[in-house]
Tab-separated table of C-alpha atoms in Angstrom:
chain	number	residue	atom	x	y	z
A	303	MET	CA	94.207	92.628	109.510
A	304	LEU	CA	94.083	94.944	112.531
A	305	ASN	CA	96.306	92.592	114.483
A	306	LEU	CA	98.790	92.620	111.606
A	307	ALA	CA	98.861	96.407	112.021
A	308	ALA	CA	99.298	96.014	115.798
A	309	GLY	CA	102.131	93.519	115.316
A	310	SER	CA	103.789	95.835	112.808
A	311	THR	CA	103.624	98.628	115.391
A	312	ALA	CA	105.512	96.443	117.860
A	313	GLY	CA	108.008	95.136	115.310
A	314	ILE	CA	108.860	98.110	113.100
A	315	ALA	CA	111.163	99.632	115.745
A	316	ALA	CA	113.670	96.820	115.190
A	317	VAL	CA	114.304	98.028	111.617
A	318	LEU	CA	113.440	101.687	112.181
A	319	ILE	CA	116.142	102.224	114.835
A	320	PRO	CA	119.190	100.909	112.905
A	321	GLN	CA	118.107	102.683	109.707
A	322	LEU	CA	117.564	105.997	111.526
A	323	THR	CA	120.965	105.559	113.182
A	324	ASN	CA	122.556	105.180	109.735
A	325	ASP	CA	120.552	108.091	108.282
A	326	LEU	CA	121.086	110.565	111.127
A	327	GLY	CA	124.267	109.314	112.836
A	328	ARG	CA	124.721	108.404	116.489
A	329	ASN	CA	125.367	112.050	117.457
A	330	LYS	CA	121.824	113.053	116.478
A	331	PHE	CA	120.130	109.733	117.174
A	332	THR	CA	121.198	109.080	120.764
A	333	THR	CA	120.464	106.063	122.961
A	334	GLU	CA	117.733	108.106	124.688
A	335	LEU	CA	116.049	108.910	121.356
A	336	GLU	CA	116.412	105.267	120.337
A	337	SER	CA	114.549	104.144	123.450
A	338	TRP	CA	111.782	106.688	122.801
A	339	VAL	CA	111.303	105.594	119.183
A	340	ALA	CA	110.858	102.043	120.481
A	341	ALA	CA	108.815	102.875	123.577
A	342	ILE	CA	106.552	105.809	122.650
A	343	SER	CA	104.003	103.503	121.051
A	344	CYS	CA	104.047	101.467	124.272
A	345	LEU	CA	103.346	104.624	126.296
A	346	ALA	CA	100.426	105.417	123.995
A	347	LEU	CA	98.952	101.964	124.643
A	348	PHE	CA	97.795	103.203	128.037
A	349	PHE	CA	95.625	105.945	126.517
A	350	GLY	CA	94.169	103.512	123.972
A	351	ASN	CA	93.258	101.085	126.763
A	352	LEU	CA	91.761	103.923	128.786
A	353	MET	CA	89.195	104.830	126.147
A	354	SER	CA	88.644	101.365	124.637
A	355	GLY	CA	86.262	100.058	127.311
A	356	TYR	CA	84.043	103.162	127.246
A	357	LEU	CA	83.903	103.389	123.442
A	358	MET	CA	83.072	99.712	122.922
A	359	GLU	CA	80.191	99.991	125.402
A	360	ARG	CA	78.974	103.360	124.128
A	361	PHE	CA	79.184	102.844	120.354
A	362	GLY	CA	79.475	99.066	120.022
A	363	ARG	CA	82.303	96.743	119.051
A	364	ARG	CA	82.032	97.119	115.282
A	365	ILE	CA	81.935	100.933	115.153
A	366	SER	CA	84.894	101.090	117.545
A	367	LEU	CA	86.850	98.721	115.313
A	368	LEU	CA	86.085	100.899	112.293
A	369	PHE	CA	87.508	103.934	114.117
A	370	VAL	CA	90.592	101.914	115.060
A	371	SER	CA	91.097	101.106	111.366
A	372	LEU	CA	90.853	104.786	110.409
A	373	PHE	CA	93.315	106.056	113.009
A	374	PHE	CA	95.707	103.159	112.426
A	375	LEU	CA	95.834	104.115	108.741
A	376	LEU	CA	96.455	107.764	109.682
A	377	GLY	CA	99.331	106.835	111.994
A	378	TRP	CA	101.100	104.664	109.437
A	379	CYS	CA	100.751	107.371	106.787
A	380	ILE	CA	102.332	109.968	109.102
A	381	ILE	CA	105.316	107.687	109.788
A	382	GLY	CA	105.629	106.629	106.145
A	383	PHE	CA	105.803	110.209	104.895
A	384	ALA	CA	107.801	111.671	107.835
A	385	ASN	CA	111.011	111.840	105.764
A	386	ASN	CA	113.531	111.560	108.658
A	387	ILE	CA	111.686	114.231	110.697
A	388	LEU	CA	111.886	112.586	114.121
A	389	HIS	CA	109.010	114.549	115.634
A	390	LEU	CA	106.672	113.228	112.930
A	391	VAL	CA	108.003	109.689	113.368
A	392	LEU	CA	107.340	109.900	117.112
A	393	PHE	CA	103.881	111.425	116.545
A	394	GLY	CA	102.928	108.688	114.085
A	395	ARG	CA	104.269	106.023	116.456
A	396	PHE	CA	102.163	107.554	119.237
A	397	ILE	CA	98.975	107.347	117.128
A	398	THR	CA	99.622	103.729	116.102
A	399	GLY	CA	100.360	102.958	119.758
A	400	ILE	CA	97.001	104.410	120.807
A	401	CYS	CA	95.318	102.212	118.183
A	402	GLN	CA	97.231	99.159	119.378
A	403	GLY	CA	96.051	99.849	122.931
A	404	TRP	CA	92.525	100.593	121.722
A	405	LEU	CA	92.439	97.263	119.890
A	406	GLY	CA	93.900	95.309	122.845
A	407	PRO	CA	90.658	94.823	124.847
A	408	LEU	CA	88.325	95.387	121.893
A	409	GLY	CA	89.542	92.617	119.576
A	410	PRO	CA	89.314	89.726	122.079
A	411	VAL	CA	85.923	90.948	123.348
A	412	TYR	CA	84.441	91.081	119.830
A	413	VAL	CA	85.881	87.695	118.845
A	414	GLY	CA	84.890	86.132	122.177
A	415	GLU	CA	81.299	87.274	121.711
A	416	ILE	CA	80.817	86.085	118.120
A	417	THR	CA	82.408	82.601	118.353
A	418	THR	CA	81.170	79.277	119.747
A	419	PRO	CA	82.807	77.837	122.904
A	420	ILE	CA	84.426	74.966	120.998
A	421	TYR	CA	86.158	77.272	118.496
A	422	ARG	CA	86.574	80.343	120.700
A	423	GLY	CA	90.049	79.362	121.950
A	424	PHE	CA	91.282	78.841	118.393
A	425	PHE	CA	89.961	82.173	117.139
A	426	LEU	CA	91.214	84.120	120.152
A	427	ALA	CA	94.637	82.514	119.760
A	428	SER	CA	94.641	83.557	116.110
A	429	LEU	CA	94.694	87.197	117.283
A	430	SER	CA	98.113	86.593	118.817
A	431	LEU	CA	99.146	84.798	115.642
A	432	GLY	CA	98.096	87.897	113.702
A	433	ILE	CA	100.338	90.051	115.890
A	434	ALA	CA	103.271	87.645	115.360
A	435	VAL	CA	102.752	87.672	111.591
A	436	GLY	CA	102.593	91.483	111.728
A	437	VAL	CA	105.938	91.585	113.536
A	438	PHE	CA	107.431	89.277	110.898
A	439	LEU	CA	106.049	91.290	107.961
A	440	SER	CA	107.296	94.616	109.374
A	441	HIS	CA	110.761	93.076	109.840
A	442	LEU	CA	110.611	91.573	106.337
A	443	PHE	CA	109.600	94.893	104.747
A	444	GLY	CA	112.301	96.752	106.681
A	445	THR	CA	115.003	94.236	105.778
A	446	PHE	CA	114.619	94.823	102.040
A	447	LEU	CA	113.074	98.318	101.856
A	448	HIS	CA	113.709	101.775	103.300
A	449	TRP	CA	111.765	102.214	106.540
A	450	SER	CA	109.406	104.799	104.969
A	451	TYR	CA	108.239	102.344	102.285
A	452	ALA	CA	107.928	99.608	104.902
A	453	CYS	CA	105.596	101.813	106.972
A	454	GLN	CA	103.497	102.678	103.936
A	455	LEU	CA	103.018	98.974	103.229
A	456	CYS	CA	101.969	98.436	106.856
A	457	GLY	CA	99.220	100.991	106.285
A	458	LEU	CA	97.514	98.545	103.910
A	459	PHE	CA	96.562	96.308	106.866
A	460	PRO	CA	94.131	98.719	108.593
A	461	LEU	CA	92.792	99.836	105.210
A	462	THR	CA	91.828	96.239	104.384
A	463	ALA	CA	90.434	95.750	107.898
A	464	GLY	CA	88.177	98.787	107.585
A	465	ILE	CA	86.707	97.501	104.324
A	466	ILE	CA	85.986	94.063	105.836
A	467	LEU	CA	84.489	95.457	109.060
A	468	PHE	CA	82.228	97.815	107.114
A	469	PHE	CA	80.258	94.752	105.974
A	470	ALA	CA	80.445	92.774	109.249
A	471	PRO	CA	77.546	92.613	111.763
A	472	GLU	CA	77.689	93.992	115.302
A	473	SER	CA	78.315	91.737	118.315
A	474	PRO	CA	75.046	90.019	119.333
A	475	ALA	CA	75.953	90.280	123.033
A	476	TRP	CA	76.292	94.090	122.797
A	477	LEU	CA	73.042	94.362	120.828
A	478	ALA	CA	71.286	92.367	123.547
A	479	SER	CA	72.770	94.636	126.240
A	480	ILE	CA	71.104	97.696	124.675
A	481	ASN	CA	67.836	95.772	124.151
A	482	ARG	CA	68.020	95.579	120.328
A	483	ILE	CA	66.694	92.027	120.443
A	484	ASP	CA	65.757	91.607	116.748
A	485	ASP	CA	69.181	92.850	115.633
A	486	CYS	CA	70.779	90.586	118.236
A	487	ILE	CA	68.996	87.492	116.884
A	488	SER	CA	69.879	88.394	113.297
A	489	SER	CA	73.543	88.970	114.168
A	490	PHE	CA	73.761	85.793	116.266
A	491	GLN	CA	72.345	83.673	113.449
A	492	TRP	CA	74.677	85.320	110.893
A	493	PHE	CA	77.732	84.410	112.980
A	494	ARG	CA	76.644	81.139	114.541
A	495	GLY	CA	73.847	79.616	112.467
A	496	ALA	CA	70.494	78.331	113.720
A	497	SER	CA	71.222	74.827	115.031
A	498	PRO	CA	69.375	73.654	118.200
A	499	ALA	CA	72.536	74.134	120.322
A	500	MET	CA	72.965	77.683	119.003
A	501	LYS	CA	69.293	78.493	119.615
A	502	LEU	CA	69.626	77.247	123.202
A	503	GLU	CA	72.677	79.448	123.807
A	504	LEU	CA	70.865	82.455	122.299
A	505	GLU	CA	67.839	81.868	124.520
A	506	LYS	CA	70.050	81.653	127.615
A	507	MET	CA	71.828	84.876	126.675
A	508	LEU	CA	68.529	86.725	126.172
A	509	ALA	CA	67.095	85.266	129.391
A	510	GLU	CA	70.158	86.389	131.343
A	511	GLN	CA	69.879	89.848	129.795
A	512	SER	CA	66.189	90.099	130.759
A	513	LYS	CA	67.158	89.594	134.415
A	514	ARG	CA	69.262	92.765	134.467
A	515	ASP	CA	67.700	95.584	136.484
A	516	LYS	CA	66.654	98.195	133.907
A	517	SER	CA	65.495	100.686	136.578
A	518	LYS	CA	69.062	101.590	137.558
A	519	SER	CA	71.397	103.883	135.651
A	520	LYS	CA	74.437	102.439	133.903
A	521	PHE	CA	76.691	104.058	136.504
A	522	GLU	CA	74.737	102.536	139.408
A	523	THR	CA	74.740	99.149	137.694
A	524	LEU	CA	78.480	99.357	137.037
A	525	LYS	CA	79.136	100.417	140.632
A	526	GLU	CA	77.325	97.314	141.858
A	527	ASN	CA	78.917	94.993	139.296
A	528	ILE	CA	82.527	95.886	140.137
A	529	LYS	CA	81.932	94.740	143.736
A	530	LYS	CA	80.921	91.279	142.581
A	531	PRO	CA	83.398	88.365	142.629
A	532	GLU	CA	82.739	87.659	138.948
A	533	PHE	CA	84.426	91.029	138.265
A	534	TRP	CA	87.262	91.441	140.740
A	535	LYS	CA	88.439	87.806	140.757
A	536	PRO	CA	89.089	87.578	136.989
A	537	LEU	CA	90.419	91.155	137.056
A	538	CYS	CA	93.144	90.277	139.593
A	539	ILE	CA	94.082	87.164	137.630
A	540	MET	CA	94.242	88.914	134.254
A	541	VAL	CA	96.151	91.971	135.509
A	542	THR	CA	98.807	89.674	136.973
A	543	PHE	CA	98.861	87.385	133.934
A	544	PHE	CA	99.447	90.331	131.583
A	545	ALA	CA	102.233	91.662	133.817
A	546	ILE	CA	103.902	88.229	133.793
A	547	THR	CA	103.789	88.199	129.994
A	548	GLN	CA	105.596	91.524	129.681
A	549	LEU	CA	108.122	90.771	132.419
A	550	SER	CA	109.149	87.661	130.499
A	551	GLY	CA	110.648	90.028	127.900
A	552	VAL	CA	108.653	88.882	124.862
A	553	ASN	CA	108.181	92.396	123.471
A	554	VAL	CA	111.727	93.511	124.226
A	555	ILE	CA	112.884	90.978	121.632
A	556	CYS	CA	110.380	92.372	119.092
A	557	ALA	CA	111.610	95.940	119.618
A	558	TYR	CA	115.381	95.334	119.755
A	559	SER	CA	115.731	92.181	117.654
A	560	THR	CA	118.700	93.238	115.515
A	561	ASP	CA	120.843	94.506	118.407
A	562	MET	CA	120.032	91.444	120.513
A	563	MET	CA	120.844	89.055	117.665
A	564	LYS	CA	124.232	90.753	117.184
A	565	LYS	CA	125.030	90.225	120.861
A	566	LEU	CA	123.957	86.580	120.772
A	567	MET	CA	125.974	85.892	117.613
A	568	GLY	CA	129.178	87.487	118.861
A	569	LYS	CA	131.397	90.337	117.658
A	570	ARG	CA	132.151	88.735	114.292
A	571	ALA	CA	128.502	88.724	113.213
A	572	LYS	CA	127.610	90.875	110.199
A	573	ASP	CA	124.488	93.039	109.975
A	574	SER	CA	123.065	90.736	107.309
A	575	HIS	CA	123.480	87.768	109.659
A	576	ALA	CA	121.628	89.626	112.427
A	577	TYR	CA	118.722	90.439	110.082
A	578	ALA	CA	118.589	86.806	108.916
A	579	ALA	CA	118.513	85.610	112.540
A	580	MET	CA	115.767	88.133	113.338
A	581	LEU	CA	113.587	86.890	110.456
A	582	SER	CA	114.226	83.272	111.458
A	583	ILE	CA	113.058	84.055	114.998
A	584	ASP	CA	109.952	85.738	113.560
A	585	VAL	CA	109.107	82.677	111.456
A	586	LEU	CA	109.654	80.442	114.494
A	587	ARG	CA	107.299	82.653	116.517
A	588	CYS	CA	104.576	82.328	113.879
A	589	VAL	CA	104.996	78.543	113.605
A	590	SER	CA	104.839	78.230	117.409
A	591	LEU	CA	101.596	80.188	117.520
A	592	ILE	CA	100.055	78.074	114.759
A	593	ILE	CA	100.871	74.960	116.798
A	594	ALA	CA	99.462	76.645	119.919
A	595	CYS	CA	96.216	77.481	118.082
A	596	ILE	CA	95.826	73.804	117.178
A	597	LEU	CA	96.725	72.594	120.681
A	598	LEU	CA	94.138	74.904	122.243
A	599	ARG	CA	91.434	72.790	120.598
A	600	ARG	CA	92.655	69.768	122.576
A	601	SER	CA	94.428	71.085	125.642
A	602	GLY	CA	93.226	73.456	128.341
A	603	ARG	CA	94.423	77.003	129.015
A	604	ARG	CA	95.793	76.102	132.449
A	605	PRO	CA	98.182	73.229	131.504
A	606	MET	CA	99.497	75.200	128.526
A	607	SER	CA	100.140	78.245	130.730
A	608	LEU	CA	102.041	76.244	133.329
A	609	PHE	CA	104.057	74.312	130.724
A	610	SER	CA	104.988	77.546	128.984
A	611	GLY	CA	105.826	79.377	132.221
A	612	VAL	CA	108.157	76.660	133.505
A	613	PHE	CA	110.128	76.241	130.276
A	614	THR	CA	110.224	79.987	129.513
A	615	SER	CA	111.813	80.506	132.930
A	616	LEU	CA	114.341	77.723	132.330
A	617	SER	CA	115.315	79.029	128.885
A	618	LEU	CA	115.843	82.594	130.156
A	619	LEU	CA	117.823	81.467	133.194
A	620	GLY	CA	119.896	79.137	131.000
A	621	LEU	CA	120.648	81.926	128.507
A	622	ALA	CA	121.534	84.333	131.340
A	623	THR	CA	123.918	81.787	132.867
A	624	TYR	CA	125.613	81.095	129.515
A	625	LEU	CA	126.121	84.798	128.722
A	626	TYR	CA	127.461	85.382	132.253
A	627	LEU	CA	130.064	82.662	131.739
A	628	VAL	CA	131.060	84.259	128.430
A	629	ASP	CA	131.307	87.762	129.969
A	630	LYS	CA	133.518	86.410	132.783
A	631	ASN	CA	135.752	84.602	130.218
A	632	ILE	CA	135.002	81.239	131.815
A	633	ILE	CA	133.808	80.415	128.292
A	634	HIS	CA	136.215	82.226	125.974
A	635	HIS	CA	134.078	82.634	122.850
A	636	ILE	CA	130.346	82.872	122.427
A	637	SER	CA	128.852	80.039	120.388
A	638	PRO	CA	126.068	81.338	118.126
A	639	PHE	CA	124.677	77.802	117.983
A	640	ILE	CA	124.179	77.623	121.770
A	641	SER	CA	122.928	81.200	122.286
A	642	LEU	CA	120.566	81.174	119.288
A	643	SER	CA	119.286	77.704	120.229
A	644	LEU	CA	118.410	78.958	123.709
A	645	ILE	CA	116.647	82.073	122.387
A	646	ALA	CA	114.834	79.931	119.786
A	647	PHE	CA	113.646	77.553	122.518
A	648	TYR	CA	112.506	80.584	124.526
A	649	ILE	CA	110.519	81.904	121.542
A	650	VAL	CA	108.801	78.539	121.049
A	651	VAL	CA	107.786	77.884	124.655
A	652	SER	CA	106.788	81.483	125.471
A	653	ASN	CA	104.475	81.622	122.473
A	654	MET	CA	102.912	78.300	123.449
A	655	GLY	CA	101.371	79.894	126.527
A	656	ILE	CA	102.319	82.956	128.524
A	657	SER	CA	102.512	85.411	125.616
A	658	LEU	CA	99.387	83.994	123.962
A	659	LEU	CA	96.861	83.017	126.607
A	660	PRO	CA	96.222	86.352	128.399
A	661	TRP	CA	94.869	87.744	125.111
A	662	ASN	CA	92.913	84.557	124.697
A	663	MET	CA	91.357	84.588	128.167
A	664	VAL	CA	90.590	88.324	128.493
A	665	GLY	CA	87.733	87.835	126.016
A	666	GLU	CA	86.330	84.957	128.094
A	667	VAL	CA	86.582	85.609	131.831
A	668	PHE	CA	84.488	88.772	132.328
A	669	ALA	CA	80.707	88.955	132.537
A	670	ALA	CA	78.936	90.739	129.664
A	671	GLU	CA	78.077	93.873	131.694
A	672	THR	CA	81.687	94.354	132.927
A	673	LYS	CA	83.534	93.040	129.871
A	674	GLY	CA	84.433	96.524	128.625
A	675	ILE	CA	85.850	97.912	131.860
A	676	GLY	CA	87.367	94.582	132.942
A	677	SER	CA	89.210	93.924	129.694
A	678	GLY	CA	90.218	97.609	129.487
A	679	ILE	CA	91.831	97.628	132.947
A	680	SER	CA	93.499	94.261	132.312
A	681	VAL	CA	95.056	95.305	129.024
A	682	MET	CA	96.003	98.666	130.574
A	683	MET	CA	98.257	96.694	132.906
A	684	THR	CA	100.040	95.110	129.968
A	685	SER	CA	100.466	98.549	128.408
A	686	ILE	CA	102.170	99.916	131.519
A	687	SER	CA	104.375	96.826	131.747
A	688	PHE	CA	105.020	96.907	127.981
A	689	PHE	CA	106.227	100.518	128.156
A	690	ALA	CA	108.329	99.886	131.257
A	691	THR	CA	110.115	96.843	129.833
A	692	VAL	CA	110.770	98.289	126.359
A	693	LYS	CA	111.826	101.730	127.668
A	694	THR	CA	114.202	100.338	130.309
A	695	ALA	CA	115.719	97.556	128.181
A	696	PRO	CA	118.595	99.629	126.636
A	697	ALA	CA	119.554	100.982	130.078
A	698	MET	CA	119.396	97.467	131.571
A	699	PHE	CA	121.607	96.083	128.795
A	700	GLU	CA	124.168	98.809	129.515
A	701	SER	CA	124.033	98.672	133.331
A	702	ILE	CA	123.627	94.976	134.240
A	703	GLY	CA	124.476	93.452	130.871
A	704	HIS	CA	122.481	91.104	128.682
A	705	HIS	CA	122.986	88.260	131.147
A	706	GLY	CA	121.574	90.318	134.040
A	707	THR	CA	118.600	91.417	131.957
A	708	TYR	CA	117.733	87.844	130.973
A	709	MET	CA	118.175	86.754	134.587
A	710	PHE	CA	115.669	89.415	135.709
A	711	TYR	CA	113.129	88.289	133.082
A	712	GLY	CA	113.674	84.630	134.018
A	713	LEU	CA	113.122	85.174	137.736
A	714	SER	CA	110.037	87.332	137.054
A	715	THR	CA	108.569	84.542	134.918
A	716	THR	CA	109.333	81.953	137.617
A	717	PHE	CA	107.414	83.857	140.310
A	718	GLY	CA	104.619	84.558	137.835
A	719	THR	CA	104.266	80.861	137.011
A	720	LEU	CA	103.836	80.080	140.702
A	721	PHE	CA	100.975	82.569	140.823
A	722	LEU	CA	99.322	80.943	137.791
A	723	TYR	CA	99.629	77.504	139.399
A	724	PHE	CA	97.587	78.587	142.417
A	725	CYS	CA	95.127	81.040	140.819
A	726	LEU	CA	94.484	80.386	137.106
A	727	PRO	CA	91.171	78.591	136.348
A	728	GLU	CA	90.319	76.472	133.306
A	729	THR	CA	87.951	77.993	130.699
A	730	LYS	CA	88.221	75.473	127.863
A	731	ASP	CA	84.856	74.424	126.330
A	732	LYS	CA	82.865	76.497	128.828
A	733	THR	CA	80.225	78.989	127.759
A	734	LEU	CA	80.684	82.601	128.851
A	735	LEU	CA	77.801	82.111	131.304
A	736	GLN	CA	79.481	79.074	132.891
A	737	ILE	CA	82.732	81.017	133.330
A	738	GLU	CA	80.809	83.875	134.960
A	739	GLU	CA	79.138	81.408	137.347
A	740	TYR	CA	82.508	79.878	138.253
A	741	PHE	CA	83.742	83.224	139.595
A	742	ARG	CA	80.381	84.014	141.190
A	743	TYR	CA	79.757	80.757	143.029
A	744	GLY	CA	83.074	78.917	143.015
A	745	LYS	CA	84.291	75.702	141.443
A	746	LYS	CA	81.842	73.334	143.105
A	747	ARG	CA	78.659	75.104	141.990
A	748	ASN	CA	79.925	75.653	138.447
A	749	THR	CA	80.958	72.007	137.986
A	750	THR	CA	77.536	70.800	139.137
A	751	GLU	CA	75.712	73.101	136.729
A	752	LYS	CA	77.976	72.084	133.873
A	753	ASP	CA	77.324	68.409	134.590
A	754	VAL	CA	73.578	69.049	134.513
A	755	ILE	CA	73.876	70.850	131.164
A	756	ASP	CA	75.993	68.010	129.753
A	757	ILE	CA	73.444	65.415	130.899
């Protein structure tokens, strides 16, 4: 439910901008204001990321999620009742953006800590699916309703989430970290059951926690932990992975869907056709993520990332080349079939890996004692990149054209895929402790220990 609200925050701009343009006129609603309506929530992501790590460690995952629900609801209500007052729209968008950034590290950490290794990839991938469905629902509401009613409906998502989370237990890993062992055992058994395999994992988690040096302050412990390879190695990988995701342009399409569809369909396209194309792309995104969730049960993170990176690059470079030929009149008329097929292929392959897996892996790769700060810094990188790409997109479309913009995103994805090829590890079917040991000792030591556990 919270990820539906986060997806709606990303997607509502695509229907909010054209409706505000019609309501206020282009003289009042300038290109600069348009970019701010789209990008202000992205700017706010940074502040949400900044406080997310501290709050999840200080108050726990569940309490933090309850606060996210409350402020998300407040933000949607402000937008829904703003009544064409742009300052209130921007303020509400800023609050929902903070909540989206707050949820970014918090959601994957909570889900990663309460799920078993065999199902963890599926559940973490479902968070991205939730965002995609939220984008679709916000576009669907805005296609048939005035934007104010659409925003009020989006407010039902965090309201429902708050009710559900009120009855949910706290993360057992966080309870263990503050030495609430009885509560930890109760929570672990509520989420995971009491099978022999689950009992063994619980015992290992408690044993690992008992090794932590309790004589040192949290600050001293954190200062030591951030120097360890099991912190800075996954941090470098995740920061880069998140940047690659944003520089592939996935969220630019969410924010400016209607305008981009009009360009891809040619000058003769009607507004209704652009909205229909936008909703079709949204459905395709959701279907792609459902398939990706299923594939993650069978395939590893690394092969899916590389497959997605290669074909995302090819689709963007192909679309850029085609639009360049149209702009130079080498091809006299744009073919909606070709352009929409290329963007559809891009949506499918990008959501099979590079737009999905960073959110999947950020809940897996950090050790328990640095999970808050590590995931917070990682997601902060995506917030900065998110804001930069969405804010600069209108200016890039005007200055270097749609073909130049797609070319930039395609080349960025190509270089990013090369980085993933050399640096991204595999985390499929590994416990959180095994992943931590991989970064601490290297591949050889981790493989040996895993083999021993398997035997």
